[in-house]
Coordinates of C-alpha atoms in Angstrom, one line a residue:
M82 CA -0.1 0.0 0.0
A83 CA 1.5 3.3 -1.0
L84 CA 2.3 5.7 2.0
T85 CA 0.9 9.1 0.8
L86 CA 0.2 12.3 2.7
R87 CA -3.1 13.6 3.8
S88 CA -4.5 15.4 0.7
S89 CA -6.8 18.2 -0.2
T90 CA -10.7 18.2 -0.2
S91 CA -12.8 17.7 -3.3
F92 CA -13.3 20.3 -6.0
L93 CA -16.5 22.2 -6.9
S94 CA -17.3 22.4 -10.6
P95 CA -18.0 26.0 -11.8
K96 CA -21.7 25.3 -11.9
D97 CA -21.6 23.9 -8.3
T98 CA -20.5 27.4 -6.9
I99 CA -23.4 29.1 -8.0
G100 CA -26.0 27.6 -5.5
L101 CA -23.4 26.8 -2.7
K102 CA -25.2 26.2 0.4
T103 CA -24.1 26.8 4.0
P104 CA -24.0 23.6 6.2
N105 CA -26.6 22.6 8.7
H106 CA -25.6 24.1 12.0
H107 CA -27.2 21.0 13.9
E108 CA -25.3 18.5 11.9
L109 CA -23.6 15.9 14.4
F110 CA -20.5 14.0 14.1
S111 CA -20.4 10.4 14.4
S112 CA -17.8 8.9 16.7
S113 CA -16.7 5.5 18.1
S114 CA -15.5 4.3 21.4
I115 CA -12.3 3.6 22.9
C116 CA -11.8 1.0 25.6
F117 CA -9.0 0.1 27.8
G118 CA -8.3 -3.5 28.1
Q119 CA -8.4 -5.3 31.6
T120 CA -5.3 -4.0 33.0
K121 CA -2.6 -6.4 34.6
P122 CA 0.7 -5.5 36.2
I123 CA 3.8 -5.7 34.3
R124 CA 6.6 -7.7 35.7
A125 CA 10.2 -7.4 35.3
K126 CA 12.2 -10.6 34.6
N127 CA 12.9 -10.8 38.3
N128 CA 9.1 -10.9 38.9
S129 CA 9.0 -7.7 40.7
I130 CA 5.9 -5.5 39.9
I131 CA 6.9 -2.3 38.3
Q132 CA 5.0 0.6 36.5
A133 CA 6.3 0.4 33.1
T134 CA 4.6 3.6 32.0
T135 CA 5.6 5.8 35.0
H136 CA 5.9 9.3 33.9
H137 CA 9.5 10.5 32.7
Q138 CA 10.4 14.0 33.1
I139 CA 11.0 15.2 29.4
S140 CA 13.2 18.3 30.0
H141 CA 16.4 19.6 28.7
E142 CA 17.8 23.1 28.6
T143 CA 18.6 23.0 25.1
V144 CA 15.5 21.1 23.8
F145 CA 12.5 21.8 25.9
T146 CA 12.0 23.8 29.0
S147 CA 9.3 23.4 31.6
V148 CA 7.9 26.9 31.6
E149 CA 8.0 28.7 35.0
N150 CA 7.6 32.1 33.6
K151 CA 4.9 32.5 31.0
H152 CA 7.1 35.0 29.1
H153 CA 9.6 32.2 28.3
H154 CA 9.5 30.3 25.0
A155 CA 8.2 26.7 25.2
F156 CA 11.3 25.5 23.0
T157 CA 14.7 26.8 23.1
S158 CA 17.0 26.9 20.1
S159 CA 18.1 23.4 20.2
S160 CA 19.1 22.8 16.6
P161 CA 21.5 25.6 15.8
H162 CA 23.5 25.4 18.9
A163 CA 23.0 21.9 20.2
T164 CA 25.8 19.8 21.5
K165 CA 26.3 16.2 20.8
H166 CA 24.6 15.4 24.2
D167 CA 21.5 17.2 23.4
T168 CA 19.3 14.4 22.1
R169 CA 16.1 14.4 24.2
V170 CA 12.9 15.1 22.2
P171 CA 9.6 15.8 23.8
V172 CA 6.6 14.0 22.3
F173 CA 3.1 15.3 21.9
V174 CA 0.1 13.4 20.5
M175 CA -2.7 14.8 18.3
L176 CA -6.1 14.7 19.5
P177 CA -9.1 13.7 17.3
L178 CA -10.3 16.0 14.6
D179 CA -13.7 16.3 16.3
T180 CA -12.5 17.0 19.8
V181 CA -14.7 19.8 19.7
G182 CA -18.1 19.3 18.3
H183 CA -20.3 21.3 16.0
G184 CA -22.2 22.5 19.3
G185 CA -19.0 24.1 20.5
H186 CA -18.4 21.8 23.5
L187 CA -15.9 19.2 24.3
N188 CA -17.0 15.9 23.0
K189 CA -17.0 13.0 25.6
P190 CA -15.1 14.7 28.3
R191 CA -15.0 11.6 30.6
A192 CA -13.2 9.6 28.0
M193 CA -11.0 12.4 27.1
N194 CA -9.8 12.8 30.6
A195 CA -9.1 9.1 31.0
S196 CA -7.2 9.1 27.7
L197 CA -5.3 12.1 28.6
M198 CA -4.3 10.6 32.0
A199 CA -3.0 7.4 30.1
L200 CA -1.1 9.7 27.8
K201 CA 0.5 11.6 30.9
S202 CA 1.3 8.2 32.5
A203 CA 3.4 7.2 29.4
G204 CA 5.5 10.4 29.6
V205 CA 3.9 12.2 26.8
E206 CA 4.7 15.9 27.0
G207 CA 1.4 17.3 25.8
I208 CA -1.3 17.2 23.2
M209 CA -2.1 19.1 19.9
V210 CA -5.6 20.1 18.9
D211 CA -7.1 21.9 16.0
A212 CA -9.0 25.2 16.5
W213 CA -11.3 25.1 13.7
W214 CA -12.1 28.5 12.1
G215 CA -15.5 26.8 10.8
L216 CA -16.5 25.8 14.5
V217 CA -15.2 29.1 16.4
E218 CA -16.5 31.8 14.2
K219 CA -19.3 30.0 12.5
E220 CA -22.0 32.3 14.0
G221 CA -20.9 35.4 12.1
P222 CA -18.0 37.6 11.5
L223 CA -16.1 38.5 14.8
K224 CA -18.5 36.1 16.8
Y225 CA -16.2 33.7 18.4
N226 CA -17.0 30.7 20.7
W227 CA -13.9 29.1 22.6
E228 CA -15.9 27.3 25.2
G229 CA -15.0 23.8 24.1
Y230 CA -11.3 24.6 23.8
A231 CA -11.5 26.2 27.3
E232 CA -12.8 22.9 28.8
L233 CA -9.8 21.1 27.1
V234 CA -7.2 23.6 28.2
Q235 CA -8.4 23.5 31.9
M236 CA -8.4 19.6 31.7
A237 CA -4.7 19.6 30.3
Q238 CA -3.7 22.1 33.0
K239 CA -5.0 19.9 35.8
L240 CA -3.3 16.9 34.3
G241 CA 0.1 18.6 33.8
L242 CA 0.0 18.2 30.1
K243 CA 1.2 20.9 27.6
L244 CA -0.8 22.1 24.6
Q245 CA 0.0 22.8 20.9
V246 CA -3.0 24.6 19.4
V247 CA -3.5 24.9 15.6
M248 CA -5.1 27.8 14.1
S249 CA -6.9 25.9 11.4
F250 CA -8.2 28.2 8.8
H251 CA -8.9 25.4 6.4
Q252 CA -11.7 22.8 5.9
C253 CA -11.8 19.5 7.7
G254 CA -13.1 16.7 5.5
G255 CA -12.2 14.9 2.3
N256 CA -8.5 14.3 3.2
V257 CA -6.8 11.0 4.0
G258 CA -7.7 10.3 7.7
D259 CA -10.4 12.9 8.1
S260 CA -13.1 11.3 10.3
C261 CA -15.4 14.3 10.4
S262 CA -16.6 17.2 8.3
I263 CA -16.1 20.9 9.3
P264 CA -16.5 23.4 6.5
L265 CA -15.4 26.9 6.5
P266 CA -17.5 29.3 8.6
P267 CA -21.1 29.5 6.9
W268 CA -20.7 33.3 6.2
V269 CA -17.6 32.6 4.3
L270 CA -19.2 30.0 2.3
E271 CA -21.8 32.6 1.4
E272 CA -19.1 34.9 0.2
I273 CA -17.6 32.0 -1.9
S274 CA -21.1 31.5 -3.6
K275 CA -21.1 35.2 -4.5
N276 CA -17.5 35.4 -5.6
P277 CA -16.1 31.8 -6.5
D278 CA -12.7 33.3 -7.5
I279 CA -11.7 33.6 -3.8
V280 CA -11.0 30.0 -3.5
Y281 CA -8.2 28.1 -5.6
T282 CA -8.9 27.2 -9.1
D283 CA -7.4 24.8 -11.5
R284 CA -7.0 25.2 -15.2
S285 CA -10.2 23.4 -15.9
G286 CA -12.1 26.0 -13.8
R287 CA -12.8 23.7 -10.8
R288 CA -12.9 25.4 -7.5
N289 CA -11.5 24.1 -4.2
P290 CA -13.4 25.3 -1.2
E291 CA -11.0 24.1 1.4
Y292 CA -8.9 27.1 1.8
I293 CA -9.2 30.9 0.8
S294 CA -6.9 31.6 -2.4
L295 CA -3.7 33.2 -1.4
G296 CA -4.3 35.6 -4.5
C297 CA -6.7 37.6 -2.5
D298 CA -4.8 37.9 0.7
A299 CA -4.8 41.8 0.5
M300 CA -8.4 42.0 -1.0
P301 CA -11.4 43.0 1.4
I302 CA -13.4 40.1 0.3
L303 CA -14.8 38.9 3.5
R304 CA -17.4 41.3 4.4
G305 CA -15.0 44.4 4.4
R306 CA -12.0 42.5 5.8
T307 CA -9.0 40.7 4.0
P308 CA -8.3 37.3 4.7
I309 CA -5.1 38.1 6.5
Q310 CA -7.1 40.6 8.8
V311 CA -9.6 37.7 9.5
Y312 CA -6.8 35.3 10.4
S313 CA -5.3 38.1 12.7
D314 CA -8.6 38.9 14.3
F315 CA -9.2 35.1 15.0
M316 CA -5.8 34.7 16.5
R317 CA -6.2 37.8 18.7
S318 CA -9.4 36.5 20.0
F319 CA -7.7 33.2 21.0
R320 CA -4.7 35.1 22.6
D321 CA -7.2 37.3 24.7
R322 CA -9.4 34.3 25.6
F323 CA -6.5 32.1 26.9
S324 CA -4.0 34.8 28.0
D325 CA -3.8 33.2 31.4
Y326 CA -2.4 30.0 29.7
L327 CA -0.3 31.0 27.0
G328 CA 3.5 30.1 27.6
D329 CA 2.4 27.9 30.6
V330 CA -0.2 25.4 29.3
V331 CA -0.6 26.5 25.7
V332 CA 3.1 26.4 24.7
E333 CA 2.8 26.4 21.0
V334 CA 0.6 28.0 18.3
Q335 CA 0.8 26.3 15.0
V336 CA -0.5 28.7 12.3
G337 CA -2.5 27.2 9.5
M338 CA -1.4 28.6 6.1
G339 CA -3.0 26.3 3.6
P340 CA -4.8 23.1 2.9
C341 CA -4.5 20.5 5.7
G342 CA -2.8 23.4 7.6
E343 CA 0.3 23.3 5.5
L344 CA 2.0 26.0 3.5
R345 CA 1.3 24.8 0.1
Y346 CA -1.3 25.0 -2.8
P347 CA -4.0 22.2 -2.9
S348 CA -2.4 20.5 -5.9
Y349 CA -3.2 17.0 -5.1
P350 CA -7.0 16.7 -3.9
E351 CA -7.7 13.0 -3.5
S352 CA -11.6 13.1 -3.1
N353 CA -13.7 12.0 -5.9
G354 CA -10.8 10.5 -7.7
T355 CA -9.4 13.9 -8.8
W356 CA -5.9 12.9 -7.8
R357 CA -4.4 9.4 -7.2
F358 CA -1.0 8.7 -5.7
P359 CA 1.7 9.2 -7.0
G360 CA 0.2 11.7 -9.6
I361 CA 2.3 15.0 -10.1
G362 CA -1.0 17.1 -9.4
E363 CA -1.6 20.3 -11.1
F364 CA -1.0 24.1 -10.5
Q365 CA -3.7 26.3 -8.9
C366 CA -3.3 29.6 -10.2
Y367 CA -6.5 30.3 -12.3
D368 CA -8.7 32.3 -10.0
K369 CA -9.0 35.9 -11.2
Y370 CA -6.6 37.1 -8.5
M371 CA -3.8 34.8 -9.2
R372 CA -4.1 35.4 -12.9
A373 CA -3.8 39.3 -12.4
S374 CA -0.6 38.7 -10.3
L375 CA 0.8 36.5 -13.0
Q376 CA 0.1 39.0 -15.8
A377 CA 1.6 41.9 -13.7
S378 CA 4.7 39.9 -13.1
A379 CA 5.2 39.1 -16.8
L380 CA 4.5 42.6 -17.7
G381 CA 7.3 43.7 -15.2
I382 CA 9.8 41.7 -17.1
G383 CA 8.6 42.6 -20.5
K384 CA 7.2 39.3 -21.3
K385 CA 3.5 40.0 -21.7
D386 CA 2.7 36.5 -23.4
W387 CA 4.0 34.7 -20.4
G388 CA 1.4 36.1 -18.2
K389 CA -1.7 35.1 -20.4
S390 CA -2.1 31.7 -18.4
G391 CA -0.3 28.9 -16.5
P392 CA 1.8 26.4 -18.4
H393 CA 0.0 24.9 -21.4
D394 CA 2.2 21.8 -21.6
T395 CA 1.5 20.2 -18.1
A396 CA -0.1 17.0 -17.5
K397 CA -3.2 16.0 -15.4
Y398 CA -3.4 15.4 -11.7
S399 CA -2.7 11.6 -11.8
Q400 CA 0.0 11.5 -14.5
F401 CA 3.7 11.1 -14.3
P402 CA 6.5 13.6 -15.0
E403 CA 7.5 11.9 -18.3
E404 CA 3.8 12.4 -19.7
S405 CA 4.3 16.1 -19.7
E406 CA 6.4 18.3 -21.7
F407 CA 6.7 20.7 -18.9
F408 CA 7.9 18.1 -16.2
K409 CA 9.8 15.6 -18.3
R410 CA 13.6 15.3 -17.8
D411 CA 14.6 18.3 -19.8
G412 CA 11.3 19.9 -20.0
T413 CA 9.9 23.3 -19.9
W414 CA 10.6 23.7 -16.2
N415 CA 14.2 23.8 -17.1
T416 CA 13.7 26.9 -19.6
D417 CA 13.6 30.7 -18.9
Y418 CA 9.8 30.6 -19.1
G419 CA 9.8 27.8 -16.7
Q420 CA 12.0 29.5 -14.3
F421 CA 10.0 32.5 -14.5
F422 CA 6.6 30.8 -13.8
L423 CA 8.1 28.7 -11.0
E424 CA 9.6 31.6 -9.2
W425 CA 6.5 33.5 -9.3
Y426 CA 4.3 30.7 -8.3
S427 CA 6.6 29.7 -5.2
K428 CA 7.3 33.3 -4.2
K429 CA 3.6 33.9 -3.9
L430 CA 3.4 31.0 -1.5
L431 CA 6.3 32.3 0.4
A432 CA 4.9 35.8 0.6
H433 CA 1.5 34.3 2.0
G434 CA 3.4 32.4 4.6
D435 CA 5.4 35.6 5.4
D436 CA 2.3 37.7 5.8
I437 CA 0.5 35.3 8.2
L438 CA 3.5 34.5 10.3
A439 CA 3.9 38.3 10.6
A440 CA 0.6 38.8 11.8
A441 CA 0.8 35.8 14.2
Q442 CA 4.1 37.3 15.6
G443 CA 2.4 40.5 16.2
V444 CA -0.5 38.9 18.1
F445 CA 1.4 36.4 20.2
R446 CA 4.9 38.4 20.8
G447 CA 5.5 38.5 24.5
T448 CA 2.9 35.8 25.5
G449 CA 5.6 32.9 25.9
A450 CA 3.8 30.8 23.2
K451 CA 6.0 29.6 20.5
L452 CA 5.0 30.0 16.9
S453 CA 5.3 27.2 14.2
G454 CA 4.1 26.4 10.7
K455 CA 3.9 23.2 8.8
I456 CA 5.2 22.1 5.5
A457 CA 4.1 19.0 3.7
G458 CA 6.3 16.1 2.9
I459 CA 5.9 15.6 -0.8
H460 CA 8.2 12.6 -1.3
W461 CA 6.9 11.1 -4.4
H462 CA 8.9 11.9 -7.6
Y463 CA 11.7 13.3 -5.4
N464 CA 14.1 11.1 -7.2
T465 CA 13.2 12.8 -10.7
R466 CA 15.0 15.9 -12.2
S467 CA 11.9 18.1 -12.0
H468 CA 10.4 17.1 -8.6
A469 CA 7.1 17.7 -10.4
A470 CA 4.7 16.9 -7.4
E471 CA 6.7 19.4 -5.2
L472 CA 6.4 22.0 -7.8
T473 CA 2.8 22.0 -8.3
A474 CA 2.4 22.3 -4.5
G475 CA 4.6 25.4 -4.6
Y476 CA 7.8 24.2 -3.5
Y477 CA 10.4 25.3 -6.1
N478 CA 12.6 22.2 -5.5
T479 CA 14.5 20.7 -8.5
R480 CA 17.7 19.1 -9.2
H481 CA 19.2 22.5 -9.5
Q482 CA 17.2 24.5 -7.0
D483 CA 16.8 24.1 -3.1
G484 CA 13.2 25.0 -2.5
Y485 CA 13.2 24.4 1.4
L486 CA 16.0 26.8 2.2
P487 CA 13.9 30.1 1.4
I488 CA 11.0 28.6 3.4
A489 CA 13.2 27.8 6.4
Q490 CA 14.6 31.4 6.0
M491 CA 11.2 33.0 6.1
F492 CA 10.4 30.9 9.2
G493 CA 13.5 32.2 10.7
R494 CA 12.5 35.7 10.4
H495 CA 9.4 35.1 12.6
D496 CA 11.2 32.8 15.2
A497 CA 8.8 30.0 13.9
V498 CA 9.6 26.4 14.2
F499 CA 9.5 24.5 11.0
N500 CA 7.2 21.6 11.4
F501 CA 7.7 18.6 8.7
T502 CA 5.9 15.6 8.1
C503 CA 6.8 11.8 6.9
M504 CA 9.3 11.5 9.5
E505 CA 8.3 8.0 9.8
M506 CA 8.6 6.8 6.2
K507 CA 11.3 4.8 4.6
D508 CA 12.4 4.6 1.1
G509 CA 12.1 1.1 0.9
E510 CA 8.5 1.0 1.8
Q511 CA 7.6 3.2 -1.3
P512 CA 6.6 1.7 -4.6
E513 CA 9.2 1.8 -7.2
H514 CA 7.3 3.5 -9.9
A515 CA 6.7 6.4 -7.8
N516 CA 10.3 7.6 -7.5
C517 CA 9.8 8.3 -3.8
S518 CA 12.5 9.2 -1.3
P519 CA 11.1 10.3 2.0
E520 CA 14.4 9.6 3.7
G521 CA 16.2 11.9 1.1
L522 CA 13.6 14.5 1.4
V523 CA 13.8 14.7 5.3
R524 CA 17.6 14.9 5.1
Q525 CA 17.4 17.8 2.7
V526 CA 14.9 19.7 5.1
K527 CA 17.2 18.9 8.0
R528 CA 20.1 20.6 6.4
A529 CA 18.0 23.6 5.1
T530 CA 16.8 24.2 8.7
K531 CA 20.2 23.8 10.3
L532 CA 21.6 26.2 7.7
A533 CA 18.9 28.8 8.3
R534 CA 19.4 28.2 12.0
V535 CA 15.6 27.4 12.5
E536 CA 14.2 24.9 15.0
L537 CA 12.8 21.8 13.2
A538 CA 9.8 19.8 14.5
G539 CA 8.3 16.4 13.2
E540 CA 5.2 14.6 12.5
N541 CA 4.3 11.3 11.1
A542 CA 2.3 11.7 7.9
L543 CA 0.1 8.5 8.4
E544 CA -1.3 6.7 11.4
R545 CA 1.3 4.2 12.1
Y546 CA 1.6 2.1 15.4
D547 CA 4.2 -0.3 14.5
S548 CA 7.9 -0.4 16.0
S549 CA 9.4 0.1 12.7
A550 CA 7.8 3.5 12.2
F551 CA 8.6 4.6 15.7
G552 CA 12.1 3.5 15.2
Q553 CA 12.4 5.5 11.9
V554 CA 11.3 8.5 13.8
L555 CA 13.8 8.0 16.4
N556 CA 16.6 7.9 13.8
T557 CA 15.5 11.0 12.0
S558 CA 15.0 12.8 15.3
R559 CA 18.9 12.9 15.7
S560 CA 21.3 15.5 14.2
D561 CA 23.4 13.0 12.2
S562 CA 22.3 14.3 8.8
G563 CA 21.6 18.0 9.9
N564 CA 19.1 19.4 12.2
A565 CA 17.8 17.4 15.2
L566 CA 14.2 17.7 16.1
C567 CA 13.1 20.0 19.0
A568 CA 9.7 18.2 19.3
F569 CA 7.7 15.5 17.7
T570 CA 3.9 15.3 17.4
Y571 CA 2.3 11.8 16.9
L572 CA -0.8 11.4 14.7
R573 CA -3.1 10.4 16.3
M574 CA -5.0 9.5 19.5
N575 CA -7.8 7.0 18.7
K576 CA -9.0 3.7 20.1
R577 CA -6.4 1.8 18.0
L578 CA -3.6 3.6 19.9
F579 CA -4.8 2.1 23.2
E580 CA -4.7 -1.7 21.9
P581 CA -2.2 -3.5 23.8
E582 CA 0.7 -3.9 21.3
N583 CA 0.2 -0.4 19.8
W584 CA 0.2 1.1 23.2
R585 CA 3.4 -0.7 24.4
N586 CA 5.0 0.5 21.1
L587 CA 4.2 4.1 22.0
V588 CA 5.3 3.9 25.7
E589 CA 8.7 2.5 24.4
F590 CA 8.8 5.3 21.6
V591 CA 8.1 7.9 24.1
R592 CA 10.9 6.8 26.6
N593 CA 13.5 6.4 23.7
M594 CA 12.8 10.1 22.7
S595 CA 12.8 11.2 26.2
E596 CA 16.1 9.5 27.0
G597 CA 17.7 10.3 23.7
G598 CA 17.6 6.8 22.3
R599 CA 19.7 5.2 25.0
H600 CA 17.2 2.4 25.6
K601 CA 16.7 0.6 22.3
R602 CA 13.8 -1.6 23.5
I603 CA 11.7 -1.5 26.6
C604 CA 10.8 -5.1 25.9
E605 CA 14.4 -6.1 26.7
E606 CA 13.9 -5.0 30.1
F607 CA 10.4 -6.0 30.9
D608 CA 8.1 -9.1 30.3
F609 CA 5.0 -7.9 28.8
S610 CA 3.6 -11.6 28.3
G611 CA 0.0 -11.8 29.5
S612 CA -0.2 -8.1 29.9
E613 CA -2.8 -6.1 27.7
L614 CA -2.3 -2.6 29.2
Y615 CA -0.8 -1.0 32.2
V616 CA -1.4 2.7 32.8
G617 CA 0.7 3.7 35.9
L618 CA -1.2 7.0 36.8
V619 CA -4.8 5.9 35.8
K620 CA -6.8 4.7 38.6
A621 CA -9.0 1.6 38.5
N622 CA -12.1 3.7 38.4
S623 CA -10.9 6.1 35.7
V624 CA -10.3 2.9 33.6
N625 CA -13.9 1.8 34.2
K626 CA -15.0 5.1 33.1
A627 CA -13.0 4.9 29.9
K628 CA -14.6 1.6 29.2
E629 CA -18.2 3.5 29.4
A630 CA -17.2 6.6 27.5
A631 CA -16.7 7.0 23.7
L632 CA -14.0 9.0 21.9
V633 CA -12.1 8.9 18.6

């Protein structure tokens, strides 16, 4: 099975946008249950009873600091100045996408509390949650509801867990692994129905409603406000509501900058069969705002014809580089025109990220919360000359061009952590025809962030529970080939994570990360035979409550 990344949502055809309806406010999510197995004590080989998941302090002055003063950064600059002994990496765990429901309340709080107690007992540093634009500001412009998130923050504080909160300005639903649907706010969807050009558009005229097009970042298209202003107001509201927790409980704010929260174009939408792995994707530059920018750039260098449209010789979403004149080995990408277009396309994306991070820095400066942003791990066709799949996503990374150093440098200007995915992937797991190299891509990003003196954090791209994936993350967390990781966020907490073997793998992984990989396998020290699950800090009544409650 090919290991791919979470991809963008489905397109709307031009005619679909005419009567675009807002979602039903009373729509409810469906959810499943998590259960803890019957717990048994774990015995060491000498038969003495031990608590295998006793909480380990995860702290090191150059990797992660426990925040005593709310005005201190959550992360210190481990990567640029790390010594050979600085190898500890704090582990966070992503919560379910529907942690806060459509009604604005925390879903299944009893089960959530029991689950967080289990994570705490395993030595996990904290959790990550999406703060959905489509939930918080759904009642109208500047009308915010943070109550469900307040419940979660207070729960985390009581348990001694830290929080990474994602400012999620994209739609949830239609992506790999998405278990629920959270569209953009209804009042935003109304504006899209009036002016479909404010969302990304491909060359066939299909619209993608997952995220507002960066082409109109400076246009007052959202009832008198620009998208950047709307994002700034949202973040300011969050800051004001949680000012007492920033830098102490809420240690990181990850700023969403595109589809799936990643700084990229929605070039590979998987829903409805639009794109299939390992297709190269398509450029997303055909809304009127992006076309106007392209025309202006072409006129600026005296090449009017270059600004009439995007490249005419690219292939379709699911095709391969060699099926396109633009992306083939010595194709148009490697000509003066190709260089002009790719520089314009990628610089627009960089400017978008720069503007949003500048706004976020202005909002959160002095709060003690660290900023971060996410970059997609587009590893397919990495071993080709053109790196076509990266190009359509907006990363100008080819055989001759480093596309990640400019992004890292931009992150550095705002003191933001560079968060990267696919840390768990191995080259040997990928299909040969896809020309993948997730390991080569991770090495390149590690070198780029080290050169830019930017902190690097990681995530797994897909839900993996096996020791092989955890071992790969442990290997890539080190500084052997560039930057070491300052933190790792595991995707994701659900009932499968608490299955006996998966849970043991997680406990072992967290311990290895917190102790710098000095303990290769917990199973070498402890006998897990006959044990389904043991959670050191979860009392028996908490386990019973978890059996009764539901959470995914």
